Coordinates of C-alpha atoms in Angstrom, one line a residue:
X54 CA 100.1 74.8 97.1
X55 CA 103.9 75.3 97.3
X56 CA 104.0 76.6 100.9
X57 CA 103.3 74.7 104.0
X58 CA 101.1 76.6 106.4
X59 CA 98.4 75.8 108.9
X60 CA 94.7 75.8 108.0
X61 CA 93.1 79.1 108.8
X62 CA 89.4 78.8 109.3
X63 CA 87.3 81.2 107.3
X64 CA 84.3 80.1 109.3
X65 CA 86.0 81.0 112.6
X66 CA 87.1 84.4 111.2
X67 CA 83.5 85.1 110.3
X68 CA 82.3 84.1 113.7
X69 CA 84.8 86.3 115.6
X70 CA 84.0 89.3 113.4
X71 CA 80.3 88.7 113.9
X72 CA 80.7 88.6 117.6
X73 CA 83.0 91.6 118.0
X74 CA 80.9 93.8 115.7
X75 CA 77.5 92.8 117.2
X76 CA 75.4 95.4 119.0
X77 CA 76.3 93.7 122.3
X78 CA 79.8 95.2 122.1
X79 CA 78.4 98.7 121.6
X80 CA 80.9 99.7 118.9
X81 CA 83.9 98.9 121.1
X82 CA 84.5 102.5 122.3
X83 CA 87.5 103.0 124.6
X84 CA 86.6 103.6 128.3
X85 CA 83.0 102.3 127.8
X86 CA 81.2 99.1 128.8
X87 CA 82.0 98.0 125.2
X88 CA 85.7 98.2 126.0
X89 CA 85.3 96.0 129.1
X90 CA 83.4 93.4 127.1
X91 CA 86.0 93.5 124.3
X92 CA 89.0 93.2 126.6
X93 CA 87.3 90.3 128.5
X94 CA 86.5 88.6 125.2
X95 CA 90.0 89.0 123.8
X96 CA 91.7 87.7 127.1
X97 CA 89.4 84.7 127.2
X98 CA 90.1 83.9 123.6
X99 CA 93.8 84.3 124.0
X100 CA 93.8 82.0 127.0
X101 CA 91.6 79.4 125.2
X102 CA 93.9 79.2 122.1
X103 CA 97.0 78.7 124.3
X104 CA 98.7 82.1 124.4
X105 CA 100.5 83.3 127.5
X106 CA 99.9 86.8 129.1
X107 CA 102.3 89.3 127.5
X108 CA 101.2 92.6 129.2
X109 CA 102.6 94.7 132.0
X110 CA 104.6 93.1 134.9
X111 CA 102.6 92.7 138.1
X112 CA 104.3 91.2 141.1
X113 CA 106.9 89.6 138.9
X114 CA 104.3 88.1 136.5
X115 CA 102.9 89.3 133.2
X116 CA 99.3 90.4 133.1
X117 CA 97.1 90.2 129.9
X118 CA 96.9 93.9 129.4
X119 CA 99.0 97.1 129.2
X120 CA 97.1 100.0 130.8
X121 CA 97.0 103.0 128.5
X122 CA 96.3 106.3 130.3
X123 CA 94.3 108.7 128.0
X124 CA 92.9 112.2 128.1
X125 CA 89.2 111.8 127.3
X126 CA 87.3 114.9 126.3
X127 CA 83.7 115.5 125.2
X128 CA 81.7 118.6 124.5
X129 CA 78.9 119.1 127.0
X130 CA 75.6 120.0 125.4
X131 CA 75.4 121.8 122.0
X132 CA 78.3 124.1 121.1
X133 CA 77.3 127.7 120.3
X134 CA 79.1 128.5 117.0
X135 CA 78.8 131.5 114.7
X136 CA 80.5 133.2 111.8
X137 CA 80.5 136.9 111.1
X138 CA 81.3 137.9 107.5
X139 CA 80.3 140.6 105.1
X140 CA 78.3 142.3 107.9
X141 CA 76.2 139.2 108.4
X142 CA 76.1 136.7 111.2
X143 CA 75.5 133.0 110.6
X144 CA 75.1 130.4 113.3
X145 CA 76.8 127.1 112.5
X146 CA 75.3 123.7 113.3
X147 CA 77.6 121.1 114.8
X148 CA 77.9 118.2 112.4
X149 CA 76.4 120.0 109.5
X150 CA 78.4 123.0 108.5
X151 CA 81.3 122.3 110.9
X152 CA 82.6 119.4 113.0
X153 CA 84.2 120.9 116.2
X154 CA 86.3 118.5 118.3
X155 CA 86.3 118.5 122.0
X156 CA 89.4 120.4 123.3
X157 CA 92.4 118.2 123.9
X158 CA 94.7 121.0 125.3
X159 CA 93.3 120.4 128.8
X160 CA 90.7 123.2 128.7
X161 CA 87.4 122.7 130.6
X162 CA 85.7 125.2 128.4
X163 CA 86.3 127.1 125.1
X164 CA 85.2 130.7 124.7
X165 CA 86.2 132.5 121.6
X166 CA 84.7 135.9 120.9
X167 CA 84.9 137.3 117.3
X168 CA 88.4 136.0 116.6
X169 CA 89.7 137.1 113.2
X170 CA 90.0 134.4 110.5
X171 CA 93.1 133.9 108.4
X172 CA 93.7 131.6 105.4
X173 CA 96.9 129.6 105.9
X174 CA 97.1 127.6 102.7
X175 CA 97.9 124.0 103.6
X176 CA 99.2 124.9 107.1
X177 CA 102.6 123.5 106.4
X178 CA 106.0 124.5 107.8
X179 CA 108.6 122.2 106.2
X180 CA 112.1 123.7 106.4
X181 CA 113.7 120.7 104.6
X182 CA 111.5 121.5 101.7
X183 CA 112.0 125.3 102.0
X184 CA 108.3 125.6 102.6
X185 CA 106.5 127.9 105.1
X186 CA 102.8 128.8 104.8
X187 CA 103.0 131.1 107.8
X188 CA 105.8 133.5 106.8
X189 CA 106.4 134.7 110.3
X190 CA 102.9 136.3 110.7
X191 CA 101.8 136.6 114.4
X192 CA 98.7 134.3 114.6
X193 CA 98.0 134.5 118.4
X194 CA 94.3 134.8 119.1
X195 CA 93.4 134.1 115.4
X196 CA 91.5 131.2 113.8
X197 CA 93.3 129.5 110.9
X198 CA 91.6 128.1 107.9
X199 CA 93.6 125.4 106.0
X200 CA 93.3 122.9 103.2
X201 CA 93.5 119.1 103.8
X202 CA 96.4 117.0 102.2
X203 CA 99.6 118.4 100.7
X204 CA 100.3 121.3 98.4
X205 CA 100.9 119.1 95.4
X206 CA 97.9 116.8 95.8
X207 CA 95.9 118.6 93.1
X208 CA 98.7 118.7 90.5
X209 CA 100.4 115.4 91.4
X210 CA 103.8 116.9 91.2
X211 CA 106.0 119.1 93.5
X212 CA 108.0 118.9 96.7
X213 CA 105.6 116.7 98.7
X214 CA 105.8 113.3 96.9
X215 CA 103.3 114.0 94.1
X216 CA 100.0 112.2 94.8
X217 CA 101.4 110.3 97.7
X218 CA 100.6 112.0 101.0
X219 CA 103.4 113.0 103.4
X220 CA 102.8 113.5 107.1
X221 CA 102.3 117.2 106.4
X222 CA 99.0 116.3 104.7
X223 CA 97.5 114.6 107.7
X224 CA 95.0 116.5 109.9
X225 CA 97.0 115.5 113.0
X226 CA 100.0 117.4 111.8
X227 CA 98.0 120.5 110.9
X228 CA 96.6 120.8 114.5
X229 CA 100.1 120.2 116.0
X230 CA 101.5 123.0 113.8
X231 CA 98.6 125.3 114.7
X232 CA 99.5 124.9 118.4
X233 CA 103.1 125.7 117.6
X234 CA 102.0 128.8 115.7
X235 CA 99.9 130.0 118.7
X236 CA 96.6 129.9 116.9
X237 CA 93.4 130.1 119.0
X238 CA 91.9 127.5 116.7
X239 CA 92.2 125.7 113.3
X240 CA 89.5 124.8 110.9
X241 CA 90.4 122.3 108.1
X242 CA 88.3 122.7 104.9
X243 CA 86.9 119.3 104.0
X244 CA 87.0 118.1 100.4
X245 CA 86.3 114.5 99.6
X246 CA 89.1 113.7 97.2
X247 CA 92.0 115.1 99.1
X248 CA 90.6 113.9 102.5
X249 CA 89.9 110.5 100.9
X250 CA 86.6 110.2 102.7
X251 CA 83.2 112.1 102.7
X252 CA 81.7 114.5 105.2
X253 CA 79.9 111.7 107.1
X254 CA 83.2 110.2 108.1
X255 CA 84.5 113.6 109.3
X256 CA 81.3 114.3 111.3
X257 CA 81.2 110.8 112.9
X258 CA 84.9 110.9 113.8
X259 CA 85.1 114.4 115.2
X260 CA 81.8 115.2 117.0
X261 CA 82.0 112.3 119.5
X262 CA 84.3 111.8 122.4
X263 CA 87.9 112.7 121.7
X264 CA 91.0 111.0 123.2
X265 CA 94.7 111.8 123.3
X266 CA 97.8 110.4 125.1
X267 CA 98.4 112.1 128.4
X268 CA 101.0 114.8 127.6
X269 CA 103.2 116.9 129.8
X270 CA 102.2 120.0 127.8
X271 CA 99.0 119.3 125.9
X272 CA 98.8 123.0 124.8
X273 CA 102.1 122.4 122.8
X274 CA 100.3 119.9 120.6
X275 CA 96.7 121.2 120.5
X276 CA 95.2 124.6 119.9
X277 CA 92.1 125.4 122.1
X278 CA 89.7 124.8 119.2
X279 CA 90.1 122.1 116.5
X280 CA 87.6 121.4 113.8
X281 CA 86.6 120.9 110.2
X282 CA 84.4 123.0 107.9
X283 CA 82.3 122.0 104.9
X284 CA 83.8 123.2 101.6
X285 CA 80.7 125.2 100.6
X286 CA 80.7 127.0 103.9
X287 CA 84.4 128.0 103.3
X288 CA 83.6 129.1 99.7
X289 CA 80.8 131.3 100.9
X290 CA 82.9 132.7 103.8
X291 CA 85.7 133.6 101.4
X292 CA 83.2 135.2 99.0
X293 CA 81.8 137.4 101.8
X294 CA 85.4 138.5 102.5
X295 CA 85.9 139.5 98.9
X296 CA 88.1 136.5 98.1
X297 CA 88.0 133.6 95.6
X298 CA 88.4 130.2 97.3
X299 CA 89.7 128.4 94.1
X300 CA 92.1 131.1 93.2
X301 CA 93.6 131.1 96.7
X302 CA 93.8 127.4 96.7
X303 CA 96.0 127.6 93.6
X304 CA 98.2 130.2 95.3
X305 CA 98.5 127.9 98.3
X306 CA 100.1 125.3 96.0
X307 CA 103.2 127.5 95.6
X308 CA 106.1 128.3 97.8
X309 CA 105.4 132.0 97.7
X310 CA 102.0 131.8 99.3
X311 CA 101.5 134.2 102.2
X312 CA 98.7 134.1 104.9
X313 CA 95.6 135.9 103.7
X314 CA 93.4 137.7 106.3
X315 CA 89.7 137.1 105.7
X316 CA 88.8 140.8 106.0
X317 CA 85.8 141.5 108.3
X318 CA 85.4 137.8 109.0
X319 CA 85.3 136.5 112.6
X320 CA 84.3 133.4 114.5
X321 CA 82.8 133.0 117.9
X322 CA 82.6 129.7 119.8
X323 CA 81.4 128.8 123.3
X324 CA 81.2 125.3 124.7
X325 CA 82.0 123.4 127.9
X326 CA 84.3 120.4 127.8
X327 CA 84.2 117.4 130.1
X328 CA 87.9 116.6 130.2
X329 CA 89.5 113.8 132.4
X330 CA 92.2 111.2 132.4
X331 CA 90.9 107.6 132.0
X332 CA 92.7 104.3 131.5
X333 CA 92.1 102.1 128.5
X334 CA 93.9 98.8 127.8
X335 CA 96.1 97.2 125.1
X336 CA 95.6 93.4 125.2
X337 CA 98.8 91.4 124.8
X338 CA 99.3 87.6 124.2
X339 CA 102.7 86.1 123.8
X340 CA 104.5 82.9 123.0
X341 CA 108.0 83.1 124.4
X342 CA 110.9 82.0 122.1
X343 CA 112.8 78.8 123.0
X344 CA 116.3 80.1 122.1
X345 CA 116.2 83.9 122.0
X346 CA 113.0 85.0 123.9
X347 CA 114.3 88.6 124.2
X348 CA 113.9 89.0 120.4
X349 CA 110.3 89.7 119.4
X350 CA 108.1 89.5 116.3
X351 CA 104.9 91.5 116.8
X352 CA 101.5 91.0 115.0
X353 CA 99.2 93.9 115.8
X354 CA 95.6 95.1 115.2
X355 CA 93.4 97.6 116.9
X356 CA 90.3 96.3 118.7
X357 CA 88.5 99.7 119.1
X358 CA 85.9 101.5 117.0
X359 CA 83.8 104.6 117.5
X360 CA 81.4 103.3 120.1
X361 CA 77.9 104.8 120.3
X362 CA 77.5 108.1 118.4
X363 CA 75.3 110.3 116.2
X364 CA 72.4 108.2 114.7
X365 CA 72.4 107.6 111.0
X366 CA 69.3 108.1 108.7
X367 CA 67.9 104.8 110.0
X368 CA 68.4 105.9 113.7
X369 CA 71.2 103.4 114.2
X370 CA 73.7 104.8 116.8
X371 CA 76.1 101.8 117.2
X372 CA 79.2 102.1 115.1
X373 CA 79.8 98.3 114.9
X374 CA 83.2 98.4 113.1
X375 CA 83.0 95.0 111.4
X376 CA 85.6 95.6 108.7
X377 CA 87.3 98.3 110.7
X378 CA 88.7 96.5 112.7
X379 CA 87.0 93.3 113.8
X380 CA 88.6 91.8 110.8
X381 CA 92.2 92.6 111.9
X382 CA 91.3 91.5 115.5
X383 CA 90.0 88.2 114.3
X384 CA 93.1 87.8 112.2
X385 CA 95.2 88.4 115.3
X386 CA 93.4 85.6 117.2
X387 CA 93.6 83.1 114.4
X388 CA 97.3 83.7 113.9
X389 CA 97.7 83.3 117.7
X390 CA 95.9 80.0 117.5
X391 CA 98.1 78.8 114.6
X392 CA 101.3 79.7 116.4
X393 CA 100.1 78.1 119.7
X394 CA 99.4 74.8 118.0
X395 CA 102.8 74.7 116.1
X396 CA 106.2 74.0 117.6
X397 CA 107.7 77.0 119.5
X398 CA 109.8 79.4 117.5
X399 CA 113.4 80.5 118.5
X400 CA 112.2 84.1 119.0
X401 CA 109.1 85.3 120.9
X402 CA 105.9 86.1 119.0
X403 CA 103.6 88.8 120.5
X404 CA 100.0 89.3 119.6
X405 CA 99.2 93.0 120.3
X406 CA 95.6 94.2 120.3
X407 CA 95.8 98.0 120.7
X408 CA 93.2 100.6 121.9
X409 CA 92.3 104.0 120.5
X410 CA 93.5 103.7 117.0
X411 CA 90.5 105.6 115.8
X412 CA 91.5 108.5 118.1
X413 CA 94.9 108.9 116.5
X414 CA 96.9 105.6 116.9
X415 CA 97.0 106.2 120.7
X416 CA 97.3 102.6 121.9
X417 CA 100.2 101.8 119.5
X418 CA 101.8 105.2 120.2
X419 CA 101.7 104.4 123.9
X420 CA 103.2 100.9 123.4
X421 CA 105.9 102.3 121.1
X422 CA 106.8 105.0 123.7
X423 CA 106.7 102.6 126.6
X424 CA 107.4 99.2 125.0
X425 CA 106.8 96.0 127.0
X426 CA 109.6 94.4 124.9
X427 CA 112.6 96.5 123.7
X428 CA 112.2 98.1 120.3
X429 CA 115.8 97.6 119.5
X430 CA 115.2 93.8 119.7
X431 CA 111.8 93.9 118.0
X432 CA 112.4 92.1 114.7
X433 CA 109.4 93.7 112.9
X434 CA 105.7 94.6 113.2
X435 CA 103.0 93.1 111.0
X436 CA 99.9 95.2 111.4
X437 CA 96.4 94.2 110.2
X438 CA 93.7 96.8 109.7
X439 CA 90.4 96.6 107.8
X440 CA 91.0 93.4 105.9
X441 CA 88.7 92.4 103.0
X442 CA 86.2 89.7 104.1
X443 CA 85.2 88.7 100.5
X444 CA 86.8 86.1 98.3
X445 CA 90.3 85.5 96.9
X446 CA 92.4 88.2 95.3
X447 CA 95.4 87.8 93.0
X448 CA 97.5 90.4 94.8
X449 CA 98.1 92.2 98.1
X450 CA 99.2 95.7 99.1
X451 CA 100.5 97.6 102.1
X452 CA 99.7 101.1 103.5
X453 CA 102.2 103.3 101.8
X454 CA 105.2 102.0 99.8
X455 CA 108.1 102.7 102.2
X456 CA 111.3 100.9 101.4
X457 CA 111.7 98.2 104.0
X458 CA 113.2 94.7 103.8
X459 CA 110.2 93.3 105.7
X460 CA 108.1 94.1 102.6
X461 CA 110.7 92.3 100.4
X462 CA 110.4 89.3 102.7
X463 CA 106.6 89.5 102.4
X464 CA 106.7 89.8 98.6
X465 CA 108.9 86.7 98.4
X466 CA 106.7 84.8 100.7
X467 CA 103.6 85.8 98.8
X468 CA 105.0 84.3 95.6
X469 CA 104.6 80.8 97.1
X470 CA 100.8 81.5 97.0
X471 CA 101.0 83.0 93.5
X472 CA 100.3 86.4 94.9
X473 CA 101.9 89.6 93.6
X474 CA 102.6 92.8 95.5
X475 CA 100.9 95.9 94.2
X476 CA 102.0 99.3 95.6
X477 CA 99.4 101.2 97.7
X478 CA 96.7 102.0 95.1
X479 CA 95.8 105.2 96.9
X480 CA 99.0 106.7 98.4
X481 CA 97.2 110.1 98.4
X482 CA 95.0 108.8 101.2
X483 CA 98.0 108.7 103.6
X484 CA 97.2 105.3 105.0
X485 CA 100.9 104.9 106.0
X486 CA 100.3 107.5 108.7
X487 CA 96.8 106.2 109.6
X488 CA 97.7 102.7 110.8
X489 CA 99.2 101.3 114.0
X490 CA 102.5 100.3 112.4
X491 CA 103.4 104.0 112.1
X492 CA 104.4 104.7 115.8
X493 CA 106.8 101.8 115.5
X494 CA 108.1 102.9 112.0
X495 CA 109.0 106.4 113.2
X496 CA 111.0 104.9 116.0
X497 CA 112.9 102.8 113.5
X498 CA 111.2 99.4 114.0
X499 CA 110.6 97.7 110.5
X500 CA 106.9 97.8 110.3
X501 CA 104.2 97.2 107.6
X502 CA 100.4 97.4 107.6
X503 CA 99.0 94.6 105.4
X504 CA 96.3 95.4 102.9
X505 CA 94.1 93.0 101.0
X506 CA 94.4 93.0 97.2
X507 CA 92.4 95.0 94.7
X508 CA 92.4 92.4 91.9
X509 CA 89.8 89.9 92.8
X510 CA 89.8 86.4 91.2
X511 CA 86.1 86.9 90.6
X512 CA 85.6 90.4 89.1
X513 CA 89.1 91.7 88.9
X514 CA 90.2 95.2 89.7
X515 CA 86.9 96.8 88.7
X516 CA 84.9 94.8 91.2
X517 CA 87.4 95.2 94.1
X518 CA 87.7 99.0 93.6
X519 CA 83.9 99.4 93.3
X520 CA 83.5 97.5 96.6
X521 CA 86.2 99.6 98.3
X522 CA 84.6 102.8 97.0
X523 CA 81.2 101.8 98.2
X524 CA 82.6 100.8 101.6
X525 CA 84.3 104.2 102.0
X526 CA 81.2 106.1 101.0
X527 CA 78.5 104.1 102.8
X528 CA 80.1 102.2 105.7
X529 CA 83.5 103.5 106.8
X530 CA 83.1 105.1 110.3
X531 CA 79.4 104.7 110.0
X532 CA 76.9 102.5 111.8
X533 CA 76.5 100.4 108.5
X534 CA 80.0 98.8 109.0
X535 CA 78.3 95.6 110.1
X536 CA 78.9 91.9 109.6
X537 CA 77.4 90.4 106.4
X538 CA 76.3 86.7 106.0
X539 CA 77.5 86.9 102.4
X540 CA 81.1 87.4 103.4
X541 CA 83.2 84.2 102.6
X542 CA 86.4 85.3 104.4
X543 CA 88.2 83.0 101.9
X544 CA 90.7 85.7 100.8
X545 CA 91.5 86.7 104.3
X546 CA 92.1 83.0 105.4
X547 CA 94.5 82.5 102.6
X548 CA 96.3 85.8 103.2
X549 CA 96.7 84.9 106.9
X550 CA 98.5 81.7 105.9
X551 CA 101.0 83.9 104.1
X552 CA 101.3 86.3 107.1
X553 CA 101.8 83.3 109.4
X554 CA 104.6 82.1 107.2
X555 CA 106.3 85.5 107.1
X556 CA 106.2 85.8 110.9
X557 CA 107.3 82.2 111.5
X558 CA 110.3 82.7 109.1
X559 CA 111.3 85.8 111.0
X560 CA 110.8 84.1 114.4
X561 CA 112.9 81.1 113.5
X562 CA 115.8 83.0 111.8
X563 CA 118.5 85.3 112.9
X564 CA 117.6 87.9 110.3
X565 CA 117.2 91.6 111.3
X566 CA 115.3 93.4 108.5
X567 CA 116.0 97.1 108.1
X568 CA 114.6 100.1 106.3
X569 CA 116.0 101.0 102.8
X570 CA 119.1 103.2 102.7
X571 CA 117.1 106.2 101.7
X572 CA 114.3 105.7 104.2
X573 CA 113.6 108.5 106.8
X574 CA 113.3 105.7 109.4
X575 CA 116.7 104.1 108.7
X576 CA 118.7 106.3 111.1
X577 CA 116.4 105.6 114.1
X578 CA 116.9 101.8 113.5
X579 CA 120.6 102.1 113.0
X580 CA 120.9 104.0 116.3
X581 CA 119.8 100.8 118.1
X582 CA 122.2 98.5 116.2
X583 CA 124.2 97.7 119.5
X584 CA 121.0 96.0 120.9
X585 CA 121.2 93.4 118.1
X586 CA 124.9 92.5 118.3

């Protein structure tokens, strides 16, 4: 092997993933007994491998954690939900026809009585693309129905990057825009391809406890009711209103689309919400730099998963989160171990295990908004999420294909291991906006989220893609995301040698990677240029 890097133990990776994803950790839900156990485990591991505390300052000393205040909301009991259309009333079952999220606008209860329904296309208002699905219609007191992803997902061409998802395609954006438009609620129509996951994932991710950062004005970011609707329910609803779902979907892919009232269709919803502010924790280990300790390289991964939730067909209620993201958390610890055993670097290296990624990147959003180490002097962020625990691959990828010099550095480093970079094979899934590097990226910090390759040494692209597809369908955000004895972790161990080398090169150099000239994140980085003089 051309490159010199420390041994990374596949056996230890397997052991950490097995521990963190065991039933004893109860699915690592934020603000549960599972969180307490996870944080204690991570702190004890970081201490044992020789990291120093890198969290908040307490009495002049660093603690191991950064407290993250979160709004926690859950629906109390069973929500009463019904649709009225074509003169018929239909009650809706939570988790089956719809997945209604607990209110995050601060409401203690939601009571909607026969609110009119209106189809709003993709729910996008993008002035820079001369696109407005709302056309100035007064939507106060109404329930919007929108499609998931971007207007050009189906055709693969248009103003929204073709197949690659923009932020306008994300469900988080659609709820934010609904609040800005004054809607009483928003239902996103689920379709597997444009969502990039099946209904099980939607149900499991949205009918449990919801979290958000604590906002000054939560009503500005969340309408009272947020939820998803099964496609066949939407098709039937449109039909009863004398409308053709597929025809309207085609219209919605054009700039001329105007909101369409679902005549005679209303929705009623009644449920109580247990809403309170709790505190979760980011866990932070650090190795201070010997020459320029105020300059920081960050490795990140989220420790949380979905906790205990709806039982699956086998009655299993614990969402263990082995691949997602005990793998990334194990990677973080093993990289920390390797750095701690090696000579100190000139710059500081931080190992950041963030909370509440599954609830909308909340732990990383909180850190990026209230950084423990200045963002202007943060060299780069290398995030690890849902790594492949199988064998070796010939390539690697990243979430999204944003132009950033950090990716050029990684690509050059990977060549030493004979690995090639492959652009995100599924940019339509919007992974760039779904990983913990994004809150850093949007503030200008060069950041990537590493992805395991899809061209296996044994089995090639076909085997890797089949494995990925099966994982998304059968395990992702389901209790079946469990540790397997057959996993070798060989590919992950080798990939971590490469990520170690990348981080070490950054931490021993004076280099400041930036975003590409055309990147939407370049201006934010350039605005902090004085910090790096």
